[in-house]
CSV table of C-alpha atoms in Angstrom, one decimal:
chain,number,residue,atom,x,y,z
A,1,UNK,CA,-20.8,18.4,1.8
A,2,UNK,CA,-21.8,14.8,1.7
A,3,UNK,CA,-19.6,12.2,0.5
A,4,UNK,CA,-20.5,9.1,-1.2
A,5,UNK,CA,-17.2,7.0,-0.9
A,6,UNK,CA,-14.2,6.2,1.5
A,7,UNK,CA,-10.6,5.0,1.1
A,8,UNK,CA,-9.5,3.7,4.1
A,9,UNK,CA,-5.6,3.0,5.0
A,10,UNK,CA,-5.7,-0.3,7.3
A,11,UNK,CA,-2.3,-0.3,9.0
A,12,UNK,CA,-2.0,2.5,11.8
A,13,UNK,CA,-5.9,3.2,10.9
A,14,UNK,CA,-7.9,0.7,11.7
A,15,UNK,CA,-5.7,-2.0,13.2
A,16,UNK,CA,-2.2,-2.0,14.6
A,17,UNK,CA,-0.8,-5.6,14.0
A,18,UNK,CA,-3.6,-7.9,14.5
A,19,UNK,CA,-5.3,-5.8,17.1
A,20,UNK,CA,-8.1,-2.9,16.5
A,21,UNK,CA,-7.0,0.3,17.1
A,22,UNK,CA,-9.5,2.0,19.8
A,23,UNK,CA,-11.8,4.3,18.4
A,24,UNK,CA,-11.7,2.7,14.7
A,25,UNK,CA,-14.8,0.6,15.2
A,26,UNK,CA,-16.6,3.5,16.0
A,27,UNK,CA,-15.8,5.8,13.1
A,28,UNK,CA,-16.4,2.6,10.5
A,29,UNK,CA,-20.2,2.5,12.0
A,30,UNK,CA,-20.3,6.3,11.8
A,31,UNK,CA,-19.5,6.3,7.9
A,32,UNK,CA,-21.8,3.4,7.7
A,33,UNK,CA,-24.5,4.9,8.9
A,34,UNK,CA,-23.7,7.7,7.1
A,35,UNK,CA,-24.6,5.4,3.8
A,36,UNK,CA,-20.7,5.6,2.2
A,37,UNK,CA,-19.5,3.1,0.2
A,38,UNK,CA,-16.1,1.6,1.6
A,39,UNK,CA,-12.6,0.7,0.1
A,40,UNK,CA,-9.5,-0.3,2.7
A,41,UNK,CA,-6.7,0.4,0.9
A,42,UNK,CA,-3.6,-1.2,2.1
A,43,UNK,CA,0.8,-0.9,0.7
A,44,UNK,CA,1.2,-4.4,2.5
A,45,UNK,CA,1.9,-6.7,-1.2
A,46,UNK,CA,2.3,-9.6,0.9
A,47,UNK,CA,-1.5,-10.4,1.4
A,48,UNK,CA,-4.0,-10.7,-0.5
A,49,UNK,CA,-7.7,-9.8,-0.1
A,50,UNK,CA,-9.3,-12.8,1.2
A,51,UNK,CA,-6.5,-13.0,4.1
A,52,UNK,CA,-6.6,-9.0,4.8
A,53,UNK,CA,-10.5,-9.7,5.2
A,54,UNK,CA,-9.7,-12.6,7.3
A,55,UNK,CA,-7.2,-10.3,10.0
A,56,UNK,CA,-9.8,-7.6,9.8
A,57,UNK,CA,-12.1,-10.4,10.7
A,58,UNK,CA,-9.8,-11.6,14.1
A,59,UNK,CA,-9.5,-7.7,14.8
A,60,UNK,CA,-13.7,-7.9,15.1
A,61,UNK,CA,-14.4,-5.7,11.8
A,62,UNK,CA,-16.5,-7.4,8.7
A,63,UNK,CA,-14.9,-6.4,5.5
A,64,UNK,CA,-15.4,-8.7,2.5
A,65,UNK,CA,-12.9,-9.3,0.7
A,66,UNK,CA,-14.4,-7.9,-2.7
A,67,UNK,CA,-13.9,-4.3,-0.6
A,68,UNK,CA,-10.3,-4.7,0.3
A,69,UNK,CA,-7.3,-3.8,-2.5
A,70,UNK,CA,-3.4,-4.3,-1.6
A,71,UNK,CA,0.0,-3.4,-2.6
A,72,UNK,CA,0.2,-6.9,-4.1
A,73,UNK,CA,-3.3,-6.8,-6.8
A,74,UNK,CA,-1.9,-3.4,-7.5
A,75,UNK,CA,1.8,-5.2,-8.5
A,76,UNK,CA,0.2,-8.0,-10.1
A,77,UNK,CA,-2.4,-6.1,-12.1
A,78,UNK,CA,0.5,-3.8,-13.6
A,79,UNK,CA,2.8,-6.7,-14.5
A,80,UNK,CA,0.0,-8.4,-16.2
A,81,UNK,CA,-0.5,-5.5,-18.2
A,82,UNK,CA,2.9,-4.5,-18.7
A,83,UNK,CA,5.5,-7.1,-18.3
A,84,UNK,CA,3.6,-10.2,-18.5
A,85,UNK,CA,5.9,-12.1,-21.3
A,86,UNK,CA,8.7,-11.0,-19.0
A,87,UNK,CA,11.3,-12.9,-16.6
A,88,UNK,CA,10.3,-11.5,-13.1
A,89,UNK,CA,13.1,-11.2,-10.5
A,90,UNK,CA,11.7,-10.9,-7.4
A,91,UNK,CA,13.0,-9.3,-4.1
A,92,UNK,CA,10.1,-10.3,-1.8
A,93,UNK,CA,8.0,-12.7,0.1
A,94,UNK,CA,6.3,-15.7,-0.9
A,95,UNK,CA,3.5,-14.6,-0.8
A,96,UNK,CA,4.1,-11.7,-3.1
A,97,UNK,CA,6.0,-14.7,-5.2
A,98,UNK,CA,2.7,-16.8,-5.0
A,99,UNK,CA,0.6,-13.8,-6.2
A,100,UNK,CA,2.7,-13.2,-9.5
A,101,UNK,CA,2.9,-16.9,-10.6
A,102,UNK,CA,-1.1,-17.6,-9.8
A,103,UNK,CA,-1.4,-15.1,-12.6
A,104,UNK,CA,0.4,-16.1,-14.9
A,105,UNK,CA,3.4,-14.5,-14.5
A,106,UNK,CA,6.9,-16.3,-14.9
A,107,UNK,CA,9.3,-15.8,-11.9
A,108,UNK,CA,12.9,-16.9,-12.3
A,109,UNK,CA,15.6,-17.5,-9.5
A,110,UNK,CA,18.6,-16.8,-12.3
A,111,UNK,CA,19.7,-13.5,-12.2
A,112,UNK,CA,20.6,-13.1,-15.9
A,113,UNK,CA,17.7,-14.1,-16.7
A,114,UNK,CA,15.8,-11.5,-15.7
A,115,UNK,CA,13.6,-8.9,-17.9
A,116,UNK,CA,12.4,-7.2,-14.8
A,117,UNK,CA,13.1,-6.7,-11.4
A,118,UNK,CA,10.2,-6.1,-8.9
A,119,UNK,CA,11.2,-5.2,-5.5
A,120,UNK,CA,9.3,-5.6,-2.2
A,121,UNK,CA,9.3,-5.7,1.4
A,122,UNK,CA,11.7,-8.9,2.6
A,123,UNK,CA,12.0,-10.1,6.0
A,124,UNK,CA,14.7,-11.9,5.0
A,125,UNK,CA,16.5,-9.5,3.2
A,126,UNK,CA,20.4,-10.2,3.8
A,127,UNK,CA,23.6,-9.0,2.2
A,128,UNK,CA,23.3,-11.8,-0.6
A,129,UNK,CA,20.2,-11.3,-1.2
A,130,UNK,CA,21.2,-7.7,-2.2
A,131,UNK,CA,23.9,-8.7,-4.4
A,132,UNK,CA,21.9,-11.2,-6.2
A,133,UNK,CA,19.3,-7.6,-6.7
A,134,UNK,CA,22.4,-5.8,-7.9
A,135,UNK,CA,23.5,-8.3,-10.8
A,136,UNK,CA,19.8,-9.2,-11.9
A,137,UNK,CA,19.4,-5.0,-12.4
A,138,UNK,CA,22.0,-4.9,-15.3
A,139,UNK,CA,21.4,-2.1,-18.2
A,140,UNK,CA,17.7,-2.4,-19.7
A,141,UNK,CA,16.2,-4.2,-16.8
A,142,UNK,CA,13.0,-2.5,-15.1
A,143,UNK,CA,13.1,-2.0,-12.1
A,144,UNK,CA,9.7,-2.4,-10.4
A,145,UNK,CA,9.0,-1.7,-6.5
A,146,UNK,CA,5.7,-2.4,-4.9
A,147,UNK,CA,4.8,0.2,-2.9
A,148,UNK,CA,7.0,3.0,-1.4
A,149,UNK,CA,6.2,2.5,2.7
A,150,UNK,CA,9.8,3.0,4.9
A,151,UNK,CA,8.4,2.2,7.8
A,152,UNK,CA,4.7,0.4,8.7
A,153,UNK,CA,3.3,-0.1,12.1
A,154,UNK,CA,3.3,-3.4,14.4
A,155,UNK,CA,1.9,-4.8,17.0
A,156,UNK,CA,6.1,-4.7,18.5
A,157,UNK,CA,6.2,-0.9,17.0
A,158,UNK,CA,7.2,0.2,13.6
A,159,UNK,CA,9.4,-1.9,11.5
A,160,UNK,CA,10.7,-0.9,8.2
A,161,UNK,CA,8.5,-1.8,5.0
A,162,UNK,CA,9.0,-2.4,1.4
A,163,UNK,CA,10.7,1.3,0.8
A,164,UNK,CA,13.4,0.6,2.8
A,165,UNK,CA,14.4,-2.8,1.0
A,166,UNK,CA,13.8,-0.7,-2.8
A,167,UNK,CA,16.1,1.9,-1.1
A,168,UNK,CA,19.1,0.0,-0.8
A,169,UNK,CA,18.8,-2.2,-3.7
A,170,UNK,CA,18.7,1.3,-5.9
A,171,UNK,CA,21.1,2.7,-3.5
A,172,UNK,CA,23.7,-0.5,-4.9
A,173,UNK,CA,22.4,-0.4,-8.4
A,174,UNK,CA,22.5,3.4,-9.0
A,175,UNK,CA,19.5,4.4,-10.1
A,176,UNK,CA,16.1,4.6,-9.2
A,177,UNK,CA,13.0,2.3,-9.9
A,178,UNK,CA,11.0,2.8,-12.9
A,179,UNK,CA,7.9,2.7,-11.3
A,180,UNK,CA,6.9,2.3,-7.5
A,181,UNK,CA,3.3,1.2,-7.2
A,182,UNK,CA,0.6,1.2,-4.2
A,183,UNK,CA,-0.1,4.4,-2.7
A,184,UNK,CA,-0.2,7.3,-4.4
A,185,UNK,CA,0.7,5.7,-7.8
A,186,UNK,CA,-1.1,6.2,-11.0
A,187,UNK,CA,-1.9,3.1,-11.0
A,188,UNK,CA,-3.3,2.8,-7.6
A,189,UNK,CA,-5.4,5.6,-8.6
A,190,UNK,CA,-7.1,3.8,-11.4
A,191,UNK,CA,-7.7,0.7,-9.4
A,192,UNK,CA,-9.3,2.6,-6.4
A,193,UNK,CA,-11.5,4.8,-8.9
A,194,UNK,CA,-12.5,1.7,-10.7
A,195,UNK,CA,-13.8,0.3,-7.8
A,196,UNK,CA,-14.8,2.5,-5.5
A,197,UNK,CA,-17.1,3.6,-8.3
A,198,UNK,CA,-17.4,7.4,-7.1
A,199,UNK,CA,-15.8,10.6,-8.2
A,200,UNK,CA,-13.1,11.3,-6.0
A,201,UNK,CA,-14.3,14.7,-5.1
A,202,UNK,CA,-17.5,12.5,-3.4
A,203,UNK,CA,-14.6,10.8,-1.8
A,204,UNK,CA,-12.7,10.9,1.8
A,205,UNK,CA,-9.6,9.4,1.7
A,206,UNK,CA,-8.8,8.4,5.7
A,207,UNK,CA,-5.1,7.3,6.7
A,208,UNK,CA,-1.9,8.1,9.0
A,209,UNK,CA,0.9,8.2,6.5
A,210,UNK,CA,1.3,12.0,4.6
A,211,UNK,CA,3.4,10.6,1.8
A,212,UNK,CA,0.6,7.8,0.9
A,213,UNK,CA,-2.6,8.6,2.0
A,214,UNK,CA,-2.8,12.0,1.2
A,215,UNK,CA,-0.6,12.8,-1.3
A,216,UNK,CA,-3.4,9.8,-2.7
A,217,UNK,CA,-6.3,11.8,-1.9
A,218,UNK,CA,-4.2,15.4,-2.9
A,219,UNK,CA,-3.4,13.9,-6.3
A,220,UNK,CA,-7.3,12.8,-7.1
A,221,UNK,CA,-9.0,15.4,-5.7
A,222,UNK,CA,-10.4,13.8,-2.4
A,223,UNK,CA,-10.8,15.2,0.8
A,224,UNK,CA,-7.8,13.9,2.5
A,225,UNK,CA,-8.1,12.9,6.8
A,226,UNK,CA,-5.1,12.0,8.5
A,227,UNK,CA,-5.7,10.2,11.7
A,228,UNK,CA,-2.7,10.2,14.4
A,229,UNK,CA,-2.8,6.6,15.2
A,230,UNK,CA,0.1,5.7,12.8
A,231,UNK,CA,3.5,6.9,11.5
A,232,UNK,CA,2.6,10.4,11.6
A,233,UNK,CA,3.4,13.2,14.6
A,234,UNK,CA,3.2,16.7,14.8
A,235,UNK,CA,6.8,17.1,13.8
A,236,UNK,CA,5.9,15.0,10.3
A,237,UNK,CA,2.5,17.5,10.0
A,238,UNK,CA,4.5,20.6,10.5
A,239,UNK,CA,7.3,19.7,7.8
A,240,UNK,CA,5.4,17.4,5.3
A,241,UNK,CA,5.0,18.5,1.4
A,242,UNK,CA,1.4,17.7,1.7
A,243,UNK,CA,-1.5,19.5,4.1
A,244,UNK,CA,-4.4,17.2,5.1
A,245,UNK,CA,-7.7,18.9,5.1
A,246,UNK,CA,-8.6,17.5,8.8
A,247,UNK,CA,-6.4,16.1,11.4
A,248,UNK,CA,-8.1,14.1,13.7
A,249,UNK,CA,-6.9,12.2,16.9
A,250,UNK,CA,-8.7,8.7,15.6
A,251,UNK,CA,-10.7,7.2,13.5
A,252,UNK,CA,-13.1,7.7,15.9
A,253,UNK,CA,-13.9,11.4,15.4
A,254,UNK,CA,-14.8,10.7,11.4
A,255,UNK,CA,-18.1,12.0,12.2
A,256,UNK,CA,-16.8,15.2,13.0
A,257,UNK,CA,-16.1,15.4,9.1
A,258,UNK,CA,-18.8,14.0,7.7
């Protein structure tokens, strides 16, 4: 078959912190050559394009921005849409914080104030934090989380992402988010076919995560490679709800696919 299109994960694919994982400038020449149009797909909501193409840049990869979508344009493009005369509470970084208000989009500190509550990786999450969560998620409140990533890699190993931080807040409020964007969200979807600009049955989608990356590329109709650079191990392959058509060791053996 020959593909016209890649989505590519970024953390635990192509880098690991700020440095390149070995192997993944390899396989990014091999689909180049191989004339496929490219789309790094990341569940960080804490930076945005031009700053992803800027670490991708220090790792020693060009990506322009314009071929980079995050956890964070996903959030912000939803809220625009669909809360955008809303209060936001916001369990999250600045820079998620910085995102939502550069659009337009009303933050609030007040907990009773709050329309909606958007819920994100924090790595400053405390106990108070959490109990200011619980009170701003009274009855009628939406409850929005980013991206649903437990656990993303480091440079120091893995350390727990935005799913772990929606966790407990709907552990406290009793109820689960209304919606939990990034990877493999509906609205994800949309924004990666809009563009990507390829039918995702011309696509690969390439990442180490089974509940993100390919459940992604399971849900569109993708061809879905899992590379074993991240999150994932044998024991995740072996009892995982989703099968990936290729396992490969690195991103480095893409061309074996193509």
């Amino acid at each position: 078959m020959t593909y016209r299109g890649v989505v590519l994960d970024v953390d635990g694919t192509v880098v690991r912190g700020d440095d390149p994982i070995p192997g993944a400038a390899d396989g990014l020449d091999r689909l180049t050559t191989a004339g496929l149009r490219r789309l790094f797909v990341s569940n960080n909501p804490t930076k945005r394009p031009p700053a992803y193409a800027d670490r991708l840049g220090r790792a020693g990869f060009d990506v322009s921005p314009e071929e980079i979508v995050t956890a964070g344009t996903i959030t912000t493009t939803y809220l625009a849409d669909n809360h955008d005369d809303d209060d936001l509470f916001v369990v999250g970084e600045p820079a998620l914080v910085d995102q939502l208000t550069d659009a337009g989009l009303t933050v609030v500190d007040a907990e009773d104030r709050a329309d909606a509550v958007v819920v994100s990786i924090d790595r400053s999450f405390d106990y108070d934090r959490l109990s200011s969560a619980l009170r701003a998620c009274r009855d009628g409140v939406t409850i929005v989380g980013t991206d649903p990533d437990m656990v993303i890699p480091a440079a120091e190993g893995d350390v727990p992402g935005s799913g772990a931080i929606i966790n407990a807040v709907a552990g406290v409020v009793g109820r689960d988010p209304d919606v939990v964007l990034g990877k493999p969200s509906d609205p994800a979807l949309r924004t990666i076919r809009d563009r990507l600009g390829v039918p995702p049955a011309d696509c690969l989608v390439v990442g180490d995560r089974l509940d993100t990356d390919i459940a992604l590329g399971e849900r569109s109709g993708m061809t879905t490679v899992l590379v074993r650079t991240g999150v994932t191990d044998d024991r995740d392959l072996a009892r995982g709800d989703v099968t990936p058509d290729y396992v490969l060791d690195s991103l480095a053996d893409v061309g074996t696919v193509l």
